[in-house]
């Protein structure tokens, strides 16, 4: 009965499989387009939505149309143009809704259900509108149960498709492709299931016949539509892949630029060698810590460190060794301080440590001691490397970053000039000292320009017969307001300020000119000793400078004797040896001054190209004062020097008892207040004119001074 009322239906298997394949490809394209729409920049997302809606809608519609062409009926089939076109528009509209929902950052339940319902309505409408496009009469009869089932399949499939598009969004690339393929198969089956359940709902009355007999063979039409849809979907996937690759390359370029920018920013705030903070970052950190401490009513400490002995390490072992030492010191300090503290390199061998929330004196002392220990241990491969540390505390010693750094720097300088390898806190008198030093440095510059610096001469005598053997040139500064300024105040200042070169040239020029003037007056000028600054001994240009002064005044090199301190020769040994060897080739003798006050004197003494050794006054002072060990020490020094072929000069002879021991122990020359103070050139000239060699003997000079416990350090 049923067979008589309706036409018999069957399906062409090849076209059914082709429709399912197109559905799966459309599903894969849908998922890929969802990712592309979501990843695209906002101004490009609408382009992908529009293009994707056309492509995806066409794919779904193609599957539907191929499925209809797969239907085999005992009549000729043809389709009306406008309903067919309308069904295509419905598929595109449903795809647009799906892609628009994909732009959301998250899929809430309400939009999910509403979007699924709209998509299902669009797909169902597409299907039944496409069925309506069949040009047959009488019309199709639908089974309500199968129609309801097709609507349910469309609704469930749409909801699942939207859910899958969001579920796959956060997966890594490693798993995304496989899961996307599985999801595409599920979606393709869901789309095909909706179509074929809808087709199952359609029944064609037995009297059904086509309204027209004109049309294209349906197999070729199916092949054409499927080919076009596959090409369109493939082109879309290719475009998405290319766009994704371009976006990836762009993202990599942006990431590279961001990394370069971050590196540039890092380098602008950090030291290149040690990777510590630089001045800029330190200033910001201190300002931030000041604000934080001010709000809490608390404090913090700032440490200024300068390495002791680093210049000698750099000069003797090279800059690479110096850089390695700086890196070791930086790492040692990192391990010493806490994570919330800041270490900055100020330049050269100077560092600053910002210790947050460290304000108690005991805590400050503990951290300073740990820093000193860490630096000494880091410098084990560089003997003599230590640190001088000054610290300042907020808010006691400064209210701004600059004020705190300045206070800690002044305290560090105090520690450096009072023994090194130590730490000291800032005190108010340090600021006064700094102001006085600045003023004195400026006044020294004026003195060097106006020839306020003069040279005095302290005579030296032979112990054998008491005759005048020479003199030591000692510098004096007569200030119009401050009076006589001793060398121990302005010589270190000149070395730090770079004025020592000019001062040394003035002294050499004065001495050479004075020797020339004495000789022009018919006097026999003895050899004059000139002290070399510690900052100049290692200068390879020093011999040339001395030779220029000799040539300018017509003085032979033998008229001078240059003195270097033992500490200078030890610290800059290799450079000092090179300079002293050049002096020896020029014919200028060199004396090692202050012998016995340095370190490793005996091990270096043999290496130095010197001709004279001056025993430090500290050994001479205790001769005969119930300290027999001092006599033994001086005797050993004299014996050692004579065995090395060196003359020995005893400095600081101030009493008759000291004079007796100096003569008895075999010193070759002597000088001190027992014979004469340092006197101006005109008074020293009277010593030259009022005696002949051997006449004066050991008679006291008119300029002799009473015995004194000590004298101020002198330089010439």
XYZ file of C-alpha atoms in Angstrom, residues 318-628:
311
model
C 96.645 43.616 32.736
C 93.091 44.796 32.199
C 91.733 41.296 31.631
C 92.896 40.231 35.080
C 91.397 43.433 36.462
C 88.048 42.717 34.799
C 88.054 39.160 36.160
C 88.758 40.505 39.649
C 85.851 42.954 39.338
C 83.519 40.130 38.293
C 84.641 37.985 41.235
C 84.093 40.874 43.629
C 80.637 41.537 42.148
C 79.633 37.886 42.538
C 80.980 37.783 46.083
C 78.917 40.816 47.041
C 75.791 39.296 45.423
C 76.163 36.260 47.675
C 76.650 38.500 50.711
C 73.653 40.842 50.494
C 69.950 39.974 50.511
C 67.744 39.643 47.433
C 65.990 42.968 48.063
C 69.286 44.877 48.347
C 70.860 46.622 45.369
C 74.510 46.503 44.305
C 75.659 49.091 41.763
C 78.959 49.677 40.035
C 79.719 53.379 39.926
C 82.642 52.966 37.528
C 86.193 51.683 37.753
C 86.606 49.852 41.054
C 83.888 51.718 42.973
C 80.626 50.091 44.108
C 77.556 51.120 46.089
C 75.337 48.781 48.124
C 71.800 49.867 49.025
C 70.771 47.835 52.077
C 67.013 48.181 52.507
C 65.643 48.200 56.054
C 69.132 48.038 57.574
C 69.441 50.927 60.002
C 70.699 49.653 63.354
C 74.407 50.333 63.935
C 75.065 46.691 64.831
C 73.431 45.477 61.596
C 75.374 48.012 59.549
C 78.673 46.943 61.118
C 77.825 43.286 60.539
C 77.066 43.832 56.834
C 80.184 45.991 56.363
C 82.336 43.256 57.916
C 80.755 40.618 55.690
C 81.422 42.736 52.604
C 85.062 43.244 53.592
C 85.512 39.510 54.174
C 83.807 38.589 50.900
C 85.988 40.989 48.897
C 89.197 39.764 50.513
C 88.231 36.158 49.766
C 87.303 37.076 46.179
C 90.742 38.619 45.770
C 92.723 35.600 46.956
C 94.321 35.336 43.522
C 95.230 39.034 43.684
C 97.313 39.690 46.828
C 96.613 43.020 48.470
C 93.073 43.382 47.096
C 90.739 44.645 49.798
C 88.213 47.445 50.158
C 87.647 50.731 51.907
C 83.978 51.185 52.837
C 82.055 54.226 53.922
C 78.411 54.129 54.913
C 75.619 56.629 55.366
C 72.170 56.161 56.873
C 68.786 57.564 55.901
C 67.468 59.893 57.200
C 70.340 60.853 59.515
C 72.957 61.601 56.844
C 70.876 62.770 53.901
C 67.336 63.227 52.617
C 68.022 62.699 48.905
C 69.780 60.060 46.811
C 72.595 62.439 45.896
C 73.129 63.536 49.490
C 73.329 59.940 50.721
C 75.763 58.866 47.994
C 77.934 61.912 48.694
C 77.955 61.216 52.438
C 78.880 57.548 51.947
C 81.570 58.553 49.438
C 83.116 60.968 51.941
C 83.116 58.291 54.608
C 84.777 55.863 52.176
C 87.477 58.412 51.411
C 88.064 58.821 55.140
C 88.489 55.054 55.512
C 90.851 54.965 52.537
C 93.077 57.728 53.840
C 93.152 56.275 57.360
C 94.486 52.792 56.747
C 92.273 51.156 54.076
C 90.762 47.664 54.411
C 88.240 49.071 56.854
C 84.840 50.718 57.082
C 83.632 53.902 58.723
C 80.308 55.685 59.067
C 79.694 59.222 57.919
C 80.302 62.059 60.388
C 79.581 65.755 60.036
C 83.255 66.750 60.180
C 83.835 64.779 56.997
C 81.765 67.308 55.087
C 83.896 70.092 56.527
C 87.025 68.215 55.506
C 85.661 67.771 51.991
C 84.877 71.485 51.716
C 88.322 72.355 53.038
C 89.922 69.980 50.560
C 87.969 71.473 47.671
C 89.019 74.955 48.722
C 92.622 73.835 49.215
C 92.666 72.182 45.776
C 91.494 75.418 44.180
C 94.068 77.403 46.117
C 96.782 74.933 45.080
C 95.900 75.558 41.442
C 96.418 79.284 41.998
C 99.688 78.628 43.842
C 101.034 76.565 40.956
C 100.235 79.388 38.551
C 101.641 82.194 40.728
C 104.855 80.396 41.824
C 103.809 80.352 45.476
C 105.417 76.920 45.656
C 109.056 77.115 46.719
C 111.836 74.585 47.243
C 113.823 74.235 50.479
C 117.027 72.247 50.879
C 118.032 70.016 53.781
C 121.757 69.223 53.774
C 123.241 65.734 53.957
C 126.682 65.000 55.412
C 129.209 62.229 55.104
C 129.725 60.271 58.284
C 133.387 59.688 57.487
C 134.547 63.316 57.695
C 131.421 65.429 58.204
C 131.649 67.180 54.853
C 128.562 68.295 52.969
C 127.655 65.533 50.500
C 124.393 66.790 49.105
C 120.948 68.058 49.931
C 117.348 66.907 49.684
C 114.952 69.254 47.890
C 111.749 69.636 49.924
C 108.692 71.547 48.713
C 106.978 74.308 50.717
C 103.728 76.196 50.128
C 103.399 79.631 51.657
C 99.725 80.599 51.584
C 98.945 84.314 52.086
C 96.143 83.575 54.589
C 96.810 80.054 55.835
C 100.550 80.482 56.233
C 102.926 77.549 55.724
C 101.059 74.455 54.476
C 102.947 71.227 55.049
C 103.474 68.741 52.204
C 101.474 66.027 53.934
C 98.364 68.160 53.333
C 98.763 69.179 49.714
C 100.894 66.415 48.109
C 98.177 63.703 48.396
C 95.670 66.323 47.262
C 97.768 67.087 44.178
C 98.016 63.378 43.382
C 94.253 62.890 43.583
C 93.450 66.012 41.579
C 95.990 65.388 38.810
C 97.999 68.494 39.745
C 101.013 66.425 40.725
C 102.505 66.554 37.219
C 102.583 70.331 37.218
C 103.938 70.404 40.784
C 106.708 67.963 39.906
C 107.726 70.007 36.866
C 107.931 73.151 39.001
C 110.177 71.409 41.555
C 112.525 69.953 38.923
C 112.747 73.266 37.115
C 113.517 75.104 40.376
C 116.211 72.610 41.377
C 117.931 72.601 37.973
C 117.824 76.392 37.736
C 119.162 76.713 41.278
C 122.111 74.397 40.556
C 122.872 76.454 37.469
C 122.718 79.738 39.464
C 124.973 78.397 42.221
C 127.543 77.326 39.692
C 127.296 80.689 37.937
C 128.133 82.309 41.297
C 131.307 80.201 41.590
C 129.898 77.795 44.166
C 130.347 74.033 44.117
C 126.824 72.657 44.236
C 126.475 69.148 45.711
C 124.185 66.524 44.265
C 120.561 67.406 44.975
C 117.970 64.714 45.757
C 114.455 65.131 44.320
C 111.569 62.962 45.503
C 109.354 61.401 42.864
C 105.623 61.229 43.447
C 104.078 57.803 43.976
C 101.707 58.589 41.118
C 104.568 59.258 38.684
C 107.171 56.568 39.250
C 105.586 54.168 36.766
C 105.069 56.831 34.079
C 107.259 55.893 31.060
C 107.379 59.570 30.040
C 108.977 60.649 33.318
C 112.633 60.180 32.177
C 112.001 62.337 29.100
C 110.505 65.066 31.264
C 113.539 65.031 33.588
C 115.913 65.179 30.609
C 114.118 68.245 29.212
C 114.680 70.153 32.455
C 118.340 69.153 32.542
C 118.821 70.294 28.948
C 116.988 73.556 29.515
C 119.414 74.641 32.246
C 122.521 72.896 30.971
C 122.839 70.524 33.906
C 124.422 67.057 33.634
C 122.356 64.095 34.910
C 124.892 63.314 37.656
C 123.845 66.555 39.418
C 120.554 64.937 40.441
C 119.640 62.006 42.628
C 116.025 60.835 42.442
C 114.278 59.302 45.453
C 111.387 56.836 45.384
C 109.563 55.437 48.399
C 109.726 51.722 49.121
C 105.939 51.393 48.971
C 105.914 52.857 45.462
C 108.495 50.408 44.211
C 106.595 47.491 45.670
C 103.170 48.445 44.247
C 104.305 49.238 40.731
C 107.324 46.998 40.528
C 107.491 46.194 36.802
C 106.764 49.734 35.647
C 109.113 51.199 38.265
C 111.961 48.932 37.144
C 111.553 50.057 33.535
C 111.613 53.732 34.523
C 114.579 53.334 36.879
C 116.604 51.455 34.264
C 116.172 54.399 31.913
C 117.430 56.744 34.643
C 120.474 54.509 35.110
C 121.227 54.696 31.390
C 120.920 58.488 31.588
C 123.475 58.584 34.463
C 121.015 59.572 37.217
C 121.321 57.693 40.495
C 118.195 56.581 42.359
C 117.712 56.212 46.111
C 115.154 54.004 47.835
C 113.587 56.176 50.536
C 111.821 55.109 53.763
C 113.404 51.656 53.644
C 111.837 49.205 56.082
C 108.310 50.665 56.079
C 106.964 48.609 53.160
C 106.464 44.902 52.606
C 108.669 42.240 51.021
C 111.521 44.744 50.977
C 114.329 42.182 50.864
C 112.770 40.165 48.034
C 112.478 43.231 45.824
C 115.613 45.110 46.851
C 117.903 43.084 44.627
C 115.713 43.658 41.552
C 115.588 47.453 41.749
C 118.254 49.368 39.765
C 119.120 51.728 42.666
C 122.377 53.083 44.038
C 121.407 54.355 47.480
C 119.255 53.199 50.382
C 117.791 55.551 53.012
C 116.934 54.018 56.374
C 113.584 55.262 57.620
C 113.658 57.673 60.540
C 111.528 55.301 62.659
C 114.568 52.996 63.014
C 116.990 55.844 63.734
C 114.694 57.392 66.347
C 114.988 54.415 68.715
C 118.745 53.977 68.500
C 120.258 54.088 71.982
C 116.904 54.275 73.798
C 117.275 51.018 75.667
C 116.191 49.115 72.546
C 119.192 47.008 71.504
